[in-house]
């Protein structure tokens, strides 16, 4: 059975069990039948725990069906009360009346906690979120405990004693158990309410909105940023910004990172650069009056147009990767002052696309982040040839040639695994399956094929697993404030009263040590499915002897190594037409969807004398990435300084026009603007 079917079946089973449990509880309460009432209630509680721990997607689905955890918990307790009343008869209704009243008071307290928690959250939602900036003046405090912020989890935990007490009373007939359970739930609810209410006092609140904005303006005036990275995107897109953090940190001047989504503050990788998140457009416009001269954009988003309205800042598009796909020469790029590309190939791509980007606005800067990619050191020397299969995702346009996962993925993987001397690293794109469900299903099937191959090739794990645990603990400690889900709207990073200079270098060293320990901890021939945040793509590059990919930016980046690579052709074009349409495949072995060329490809990798594309790769590397001298970081820095100079000149002209006397009238444009 396919893995995707197993997941669907698991969810269906959970839904059926939960529905059956409530149906059985209803029957048991109306009959009444004590054993069935106890069993069905316990079963529904067990399913609740399973849902909250392993099936959180189902929790969201049930909430959309108006059957969220609060509704389910109220129904569960209501059926228990009905069962008790049916068991006791009319002579015990008065005995149960205080218990019902206590249960109602508990639910009233639950609603009160929810209302107060919303008020507390609103007071703690600041207009500006920061990292690596001393925000102690804003009187920040830790967020309330998780149970006081999540109504579903809170009701499940706080209401568990009352539910257990009602069950015990149903089993024994002694009302003391229900009274004790309800009393415990009431006590927990009162403690939670007492924890939240003082946070509404003026002395416990953080700074107000205007005070925060005044503080932000003062910080901008003191820090005087010159160049910034602007980024907006979804949860899975953080990698697009993270790849530019190190080049940004190596620039001359005072860099700044500008984000638009609060959650992105956590998804950003460790860095020493000051980070500000400005969710509202009105607050974003405050950058117009700052010393910021250049904003670098690694991606296009709906919110990009908002910052492009600032006339005092020059904007440049660097993209998060370059390929022959149409998305790499998007017409939106003409909205920027300049477009920075890696090498001559991208310049030619924009000229051929005719999307409105003028050649004078295209600047070649190389790819400074590729310094981490080690150069080709010869054919594989060990018993295994390591192959990295890194397909891209299906894209938005429905082009069948975008990704090889659907039509060729399984064939490629099976052909590679058929060679006993191959070790496969499979790293799918994070967005695989987000548009086309067929891609997601194929991805899951590929993973199952790899797991099956590993079961047949069981290897002895090295004795360095302990070192990996130590390296992981050290890296987790250093990155504890980043790449984690946000606990509250006032991000934890703002509680750091002072930046930590040198932290990024410390994290880089710890990451390098972790990567060495990770690869050393694996059996020599074990295939890997790489989907976690670590190891990163470039680390996989350094371990691979060969790349198999699609037409994507992965190819251009891998060319920095000089190693052989192959491109899957699922476009339907003949090989010659395919190479013409996609120049990045000109130095690649082109594989058809049936993966028939895999054995010949592996033979060329293992025997360099049969590698006929080595010279072509070197030539293509120069066209895609530009010359190695001067280094990319130096060219990137020069482009920044040149654009900063242009921004300063532009500001000077604007100021001169504003302060010039209007012919035939008294005053200046600035005076008229102020009036």
Short mmCIF file of C-alpha atoms in Angstrom, two decimals, residues 155-417:
data_model
loop_
_atom_site.label_atom_id
_atom_site.label_comp_id
_atom_site.label_asym_id
_atom_site.label_seq_id
_atom_site.Cartn_x
_atom_site.Cartn_y
_atom_site.Cartn_z
CA UNK A 155 -9.69 22.97 28.06
CA UNK A 156 -8.33 19.47 27.49
CA UNK A 157 -5.86 19.73 30.39
CA UNK A 158 -7.92 21.83 32.81
CA UNK A 159 -11.08 19.83 32.11
CA UNK A 160 -9.49 16.40 32.45
CA UNK A 161 -9.99 16.21 36.28
CA UNK A 162 -13.72 16.99 35.98
CA UNK A 163 -14.19 14.43 33.19
CA UNK A 164 -12.29 11.79 35.18
CA UNK A 165 -14.33 12.60 38.28
CA UNK A 166 -17.61 12.21 36.39
CA UNK A 167 -16.43 8.87 35.02
CA UNK A 168 -15.50 7.68 38.52
CA UNK A 169 -18.92 8.71 39.81
CA UNK A 170 -20.62 6.85 36.97
CA UNK A 171 -18.64 3.72 37.84
CA UNK A 172 -19.07 3.86 41.63
CA UNK A 173 -22.15 5.96 42.21
CA UNK A 174 -20.23 8.13 44.71
CA UNK A 175 -20.68 11.83 43.92
CA UNK A 176 -17.53 12.72 45.87
CA UNK A 177 -15.34 11.77 42.90
CA UNK A 178 -17.15 14.13 40.55
CA UNK A 179 -17.10 16.88 43.17
CA UNK A 180 -13.35 16.45 43.65
CA UNK A 181 -12.64 16.43 39.91
CA UNK A 182 -14.76 19.51 39.25
CA UNK A 183 -13.13 21.29 42.19
CA UNK A 184 -9.68 20.56 40.75
CA UNK A 185 -10.72 21.88 37.33
CA UNK A 186 -12.16 25.01 38.95
CA UNK A 187 -8.91 25.51 40.88
CA UNK A 188 -6.80 25.21 37.73
CA UNK A 189 -9.05 27.65 35.89
CA UNK A 190 -8.92 30.16 38.74
CA UNK A 191 -5.12 29.92 38.86
CA UNK A 192 -4.94 30.57 35.14
CA UNK A 193 -7.25 33.57 35.38
CA UNK A 194 -5.24 34.97 38.31
CA UNK A 195 -2.07 34.62 36.23
CA UNK A 196 -3.53 36.53 33.28
CA UNK A 197 -5.44 39.37 34.97
CA UNK A 198 -2.39 41.16 36.46
CA UNK A 199 -0.86 41.31 32.97
CA UNK A 200 -3.54 43.85 32.06
CA UNK A 201 -2.35 46.28 34.72
CA UNK A 202 -0.59 49.37 33.27
CA UNK A 203 2.60 48.50 35.15
CA UNK A 204 2.74 45.04 33.54
CA UNK A 205 2.02 46.11 29.97
CA UNK A 206 4.78 46.69 27.42
CA UNK A 207 5.19 50.07 25.75
CA UNK A 208 2.25 51.46 23.82
CA UNK A 209 2.12 51.74 20.04
CA UNK A 210 3.28 55.35 19.72
CA UNK A 211 6.02 54.82 22.28
CA UNK A 212 7.30 51.81 20.32
CA UNK A 213 7.30 53.76 17.05
CA UNK A 214 9.15 56.68 18.67
CA UNK A 215 11.69 54.22 20.05
CA UNK A 216 12.10 52.67 16.59
CA UNK A 217 12.67 56.07 14.97
CA UNK A 218 15.29 56.87 17.60
CA UNK A 219 17.03 53.54 17.01
CA UNK A 220 17.12 54.15 13.24
CA UNK A 221 18.64 57.58 13.83
CA UNK A 222 21.30 56.10 16.11
CA UNK A 223 22.17 52.99 14.06
CA UNK A 224 22.07 54.83 10.69
CA UNK A 225 21.61 51.78 8.40
CA UNK A 226 22.94 52.01 4.84
CA UNK A 227 21.90 48.77 3.13
CA UNK A 228 19.13 46.32 3.90
CA UNK A 229 17.67 42.99 2.88
CA UNK A 230 13.91 43.15 2.33
CA UNK A 231 11.94 39.91 2.53
CA UNK A 232 8.32 38.81 2.62
CA UNK A 233 7.03 35.30 2.08
CA UNK A 234 5.44 32.14 3.43
CA UNK A 235 6.69 29.70 6.04
CA UNK A 236 8.48 27.50 3.48
CA UNK A 237 10.26 30.40 1.76
CA UNK A 238 12.63 31.45 4.56
CA UNK A 239 15.54 29.71 2.80
CA UNK A 240 15.36 32.39 0.10
CA UNK A 241 16.38 35.05 2.63
CA UNK A 242 18.73 32.84 4.65
CA UNK A 243 21.04 32.23 1.70
CA UNK A 244 21.81 35.97 1.55
CA UNK A 245 22.55 36.53 5.25
CA UNK A 246 26.26 35.77 5.07
CA UNK A 247 26.92 37.92 1.97
CA UNK A 248 24.95 40.73 3.62
CA UNK A 249 27.02 40.45 6.79
CA UNK A 250 30.23 40.77 4.73
CA UNK A 251 29.28 44.14 3.24
CA UNK A 252 30.86 47.46 4.12
CA UNK A 253 28.46 49.72 5.97
CA UNK A 254 25.66 49.08 8.45
CA UNK A 255 23.31 46.34 7.15
CA UNK A 256 19.72 45.81 8.22
CA UNK A 257 17.14 43.08 7.57
CA UNK A 258 13.56 44.21 6.97
CA UNK A 259 10.79 41.58 7.28
CA UNK A 260 7.02 41.86 6.93
CA UNK A 261 5.66 38.71 8.65
CA UNK A 262 6.07 38.19 12.39
CA UNK A 263 6.64 34.44 12.10
CA UNK A 264 9.56 35.08 9.74
CA UNK A 265 11.55 36.60 12.61
CA UNK A 266 11.83 33.07 14.00
CA UNK A 267 12.43 31.36 10.68
CA UNK A 268 15.43 33.56 9.88
CA UNK A 269 18.75 31.77 10.47
CA UNK A 270 21.19 32.98 13.15
CA UNK A 271 22.77 36.30 12.24
CA UNK A 272 24.39 39.28 13.96
CA UNK A 273 22.62 41.73 11.65
CA UNK A 274 19.82 43.80 13.24
CA UNK A 275 16.39 42.54 12.19
CA UNK A 276 13.18 44.56 12.15
CA UNK A 277 9.73 43.30 11.22
CA UNK A 278 7.23 45.96 10.09
CA UNK A 279 3.89 44.27 9.32
CA UNK A 280 1.96 47.47 8.60
CA UNK A 281 2.54 49.62 5.52
CA UNK A 282 2.26 52.85 7.53
CA UNK A 283 5.13 51.78 9.78
CA UNK A 284 7.17 50.56 6.80
CA UNK A 285 7.07 54.08 5.36
CA UNK A 286 9.17 55.30 8.31
CA UNK A 287 12.18 53.91 6.46
CA UNK A 288 11.78 56.80 4.00
CA UNK A 289 13.15 59.21 6.60
CA UNK A 290 16.03 56.95 7.65
CA UNK A 291 19.59 56.78 6.33
CA UNK A 292 18.80 53.52 4.49
CA UNK A 293 20.03 53.86 0.90
CA UNK A 294 19.66 50.42 -0.72
CA UNK A 295 17.28 47.50 -0.25
CA UNK A 296 18.20 44.09 -1.66
CA UNK A 297 15.29 41.85 -2.71
CA UNK A 298 15.86 38.07 -2.99
CA UNK A 299 12.26 37.39 -4.07
CA UNK A 300 9.12 38.99 -5.43
CA UNK A 301 6.01 39.06 -3.28
CA UNK A 302 2.75 40.92 -3.06
CA UNK A 303 4.18 43.20 -0.40
CA UNK A 304 7.23 44.16 -2.45
CA UNK A 305 5.28 46.88 -4.26
CA UNK A 306 4.63 48.57 -0.92
CA UNK A 307 8.28 49.24 -0.17
CA UNK A 308 9.08 50.17 -3.78
CA UNK A 309 7.02 53.32 -3.18
CA UNK A 310 9.80 54.79 -1.02
CA UNK A 311 11.64 57.20 -3.38
CA UNK A 312 14.66 57.78 -1.15
CA UNK A 313 15.79 54.14 -1.37
CA UNK A 314 17.31 52.35 -4.37
CA UNK A 315 16.05 48.81 -4.91
CA UNK A 316 17.84 45.87 -6.48
CA UNK A 317 16.62 42.36 -7.27
CA UNK A 318 19.11 39.55 -6.62
CA UNK A 319 16.74 36.56 -6.78
CA UNK A 320 17.24 33.49 -4.59
CA UNK A 321 18.55 31.46 -7.49
CA UNK A 322 18.99 31.60 -11.28
CA UNK A 323 17.85 29.10 -13.85
CA UNK A 324 16.55 28.90 -17.42
CA UNK A 325 12.94 28.82 -16.22
CA UNK A 326 10.73 31.78 -17.11
CA UNK A 327 10.49 32.73 -13.45
CA UNK A 328 14.16 33.74 -13.55
CA UNK A 329 13.36 36.64 -15.89
CA UNK A 330 10.03 37.77 -14.49
CA UNK A 331 8.67 41.04 -15.95
CA UNK A 332 8.28 42.29 -12.38
CA UNK A 333 12.05 42.74 -12.29
CA UNK A 334 11.72 45.98 -14.27
CA UNK A 335 10.18 47.58 -11.18
CA UNK A 336 13.61 47.62 -9.50
CA UNK A 337 16.37 50.17 -10.05
CA UNK A 338 18.84 47.40 -10.84
CA UNK A 339 18.86 43.64 -11.31
CA UNK A 340 21.93 41.81 -9.98
CA UNK A 341 22.82 38.52 -11.61
CA UNK A 342 25.61 35.99 -11.23
CA UNK A 343 27.15 36.07 -14.69
CA UNK A 344 26.78 36.82 -18.42
CA UNK A 345 24.22 34.03 -18.99
CA UNK A 346 21.60 35.76 -16.86
CA UNK A 347 22.26 39.07 -18.61
CA UNK A 348 21.63 37.37 -21.95
CA UNK A 349 18.54 35.68 -20.54
CA UNK A 350 16.96 39.03 -19.66
CA UNK A 351 17.85 40.47 -23.08
CA UNK A 352 16.26 37.53 -24.91
CA UNK A 353 13.17 37.55 -22.71
CA UNK A 354 12.39 41.19 -23.55
CA UNK A 355 10.56 41.80 -20.27
CA UNK A 356 11.51 45.47 -19.98
CA UNK A 357 14.77 45.13 -18.04
CA UNK A 358 17.36 47.30 -19.75
CA UNK A 359 20.90 45.99 -20.09
CA UNK A 360 22.36 49.05 -18.33
CA UNK A 361 20.41 48.08 -15.19
CA UNK A 362 21.83 44.54 -15.08
CA UNK A 363 24.91 44.13 -12.85
CA UNK A 364 26.99 40.94 -12.65
CA UNK A 365 27.97 40.18 -9.05
CA UNK A 366 28.54 36.42 -8.98
CA UNK A 367 27.08 34.21 -6.25
CA UNK A 368 28.92 35.08 -3.01
CA UNK A 369 27.19 32.34 -0.98
CA UNK A 370 28.85 29.63 -3.11
CA UNK A 371 32.14 30.03 -1.27
CA UNK A 372 30.94 27.13 0.91
CA UNK A 373 30.92 24.75 -2.09
CA UNK A 374 34.14 22.75 -2.35
CA UNK A 375 35.71 22.30 -5.82
CA UNK A 376 35.94 19.03 -7.71
CA UNK A 377 38.61 16.75 -6.24
CA UNK A 378 38.46 13.86 -8.68
CA UNK A 379 36.35 10.70 -9.08
CA UNK A 380 34.95 8.84 -6.03
CA UNK A 381 37.64 6.96 -4.15
CA UNK A 382 35.53 4.95 -1.72
CA UNK A 383 33.31 1.93 -2.35
CA UNK A 384 30.28 4.11 -3.08
CA UNK A 385 29.44 6.82 -5.59
CA UNK A 386 27.29 9.41 -3.83
CA UNK A 387 24.52 10.76 -6.04
CA UNK A 388 22.41 13.75 -5.04
CA UNK A 389 18.93 13.79 -6.55
CA UNK A 390 17.56 17.30 -5.93
CA UNK A 391 14.50 17.90 -8.11
CA UNK A 392 12.69 21.21 -8.08
CA UNK A 393 8.96 21.68 -7.45
CA UNK A 394 6.11 21.77 -9.96
CA UNK A 395 5.80 25.58 -10.14
CA UNK A 396 2.72 27.70 -10.74
CA UNK A 397 2.35 27.43 -14.52
CA UNK A 398 1.63 23.71 -14.85
CA UNK A 399 4.57 23.15 -17.22
CA UNK A 400 5.34 19.38 -17.17
CA UNK A 401 9.03 20.16 -17.63
CA UNK A 402 9.33 22.02 -14.34
CA UNK A 403 9.88 18.97 -12.17
CA UNK A 404 10.98 15.43 -12.88
CA UNK A 405 9.32 14.04 -9.76
CA UNK A 406 6.01 13.19 -11.40
CA UNK A 407 7.11 11.59 -14.69
CA UNK A 408 10.67 10.46 -14.02
CA UNK A 409 11.34 10.55 -10.29
CA UNK A 410 10.65 6.91 -9.48
CA UNK A 411 12.44 5.68 -12.60
CA UNK A 412 15.53 7.74 -11.82
CA UNK A 413 15.65 6.60 -8.20
CA UNK A 414 15.12 2.93 -9.07
CA UNK A 415 17.81 3.11 -11.76
CA UNK A 416 20.28 4.67 -9.35
CA UNK A 417 19.46 2.21 -6.57
#
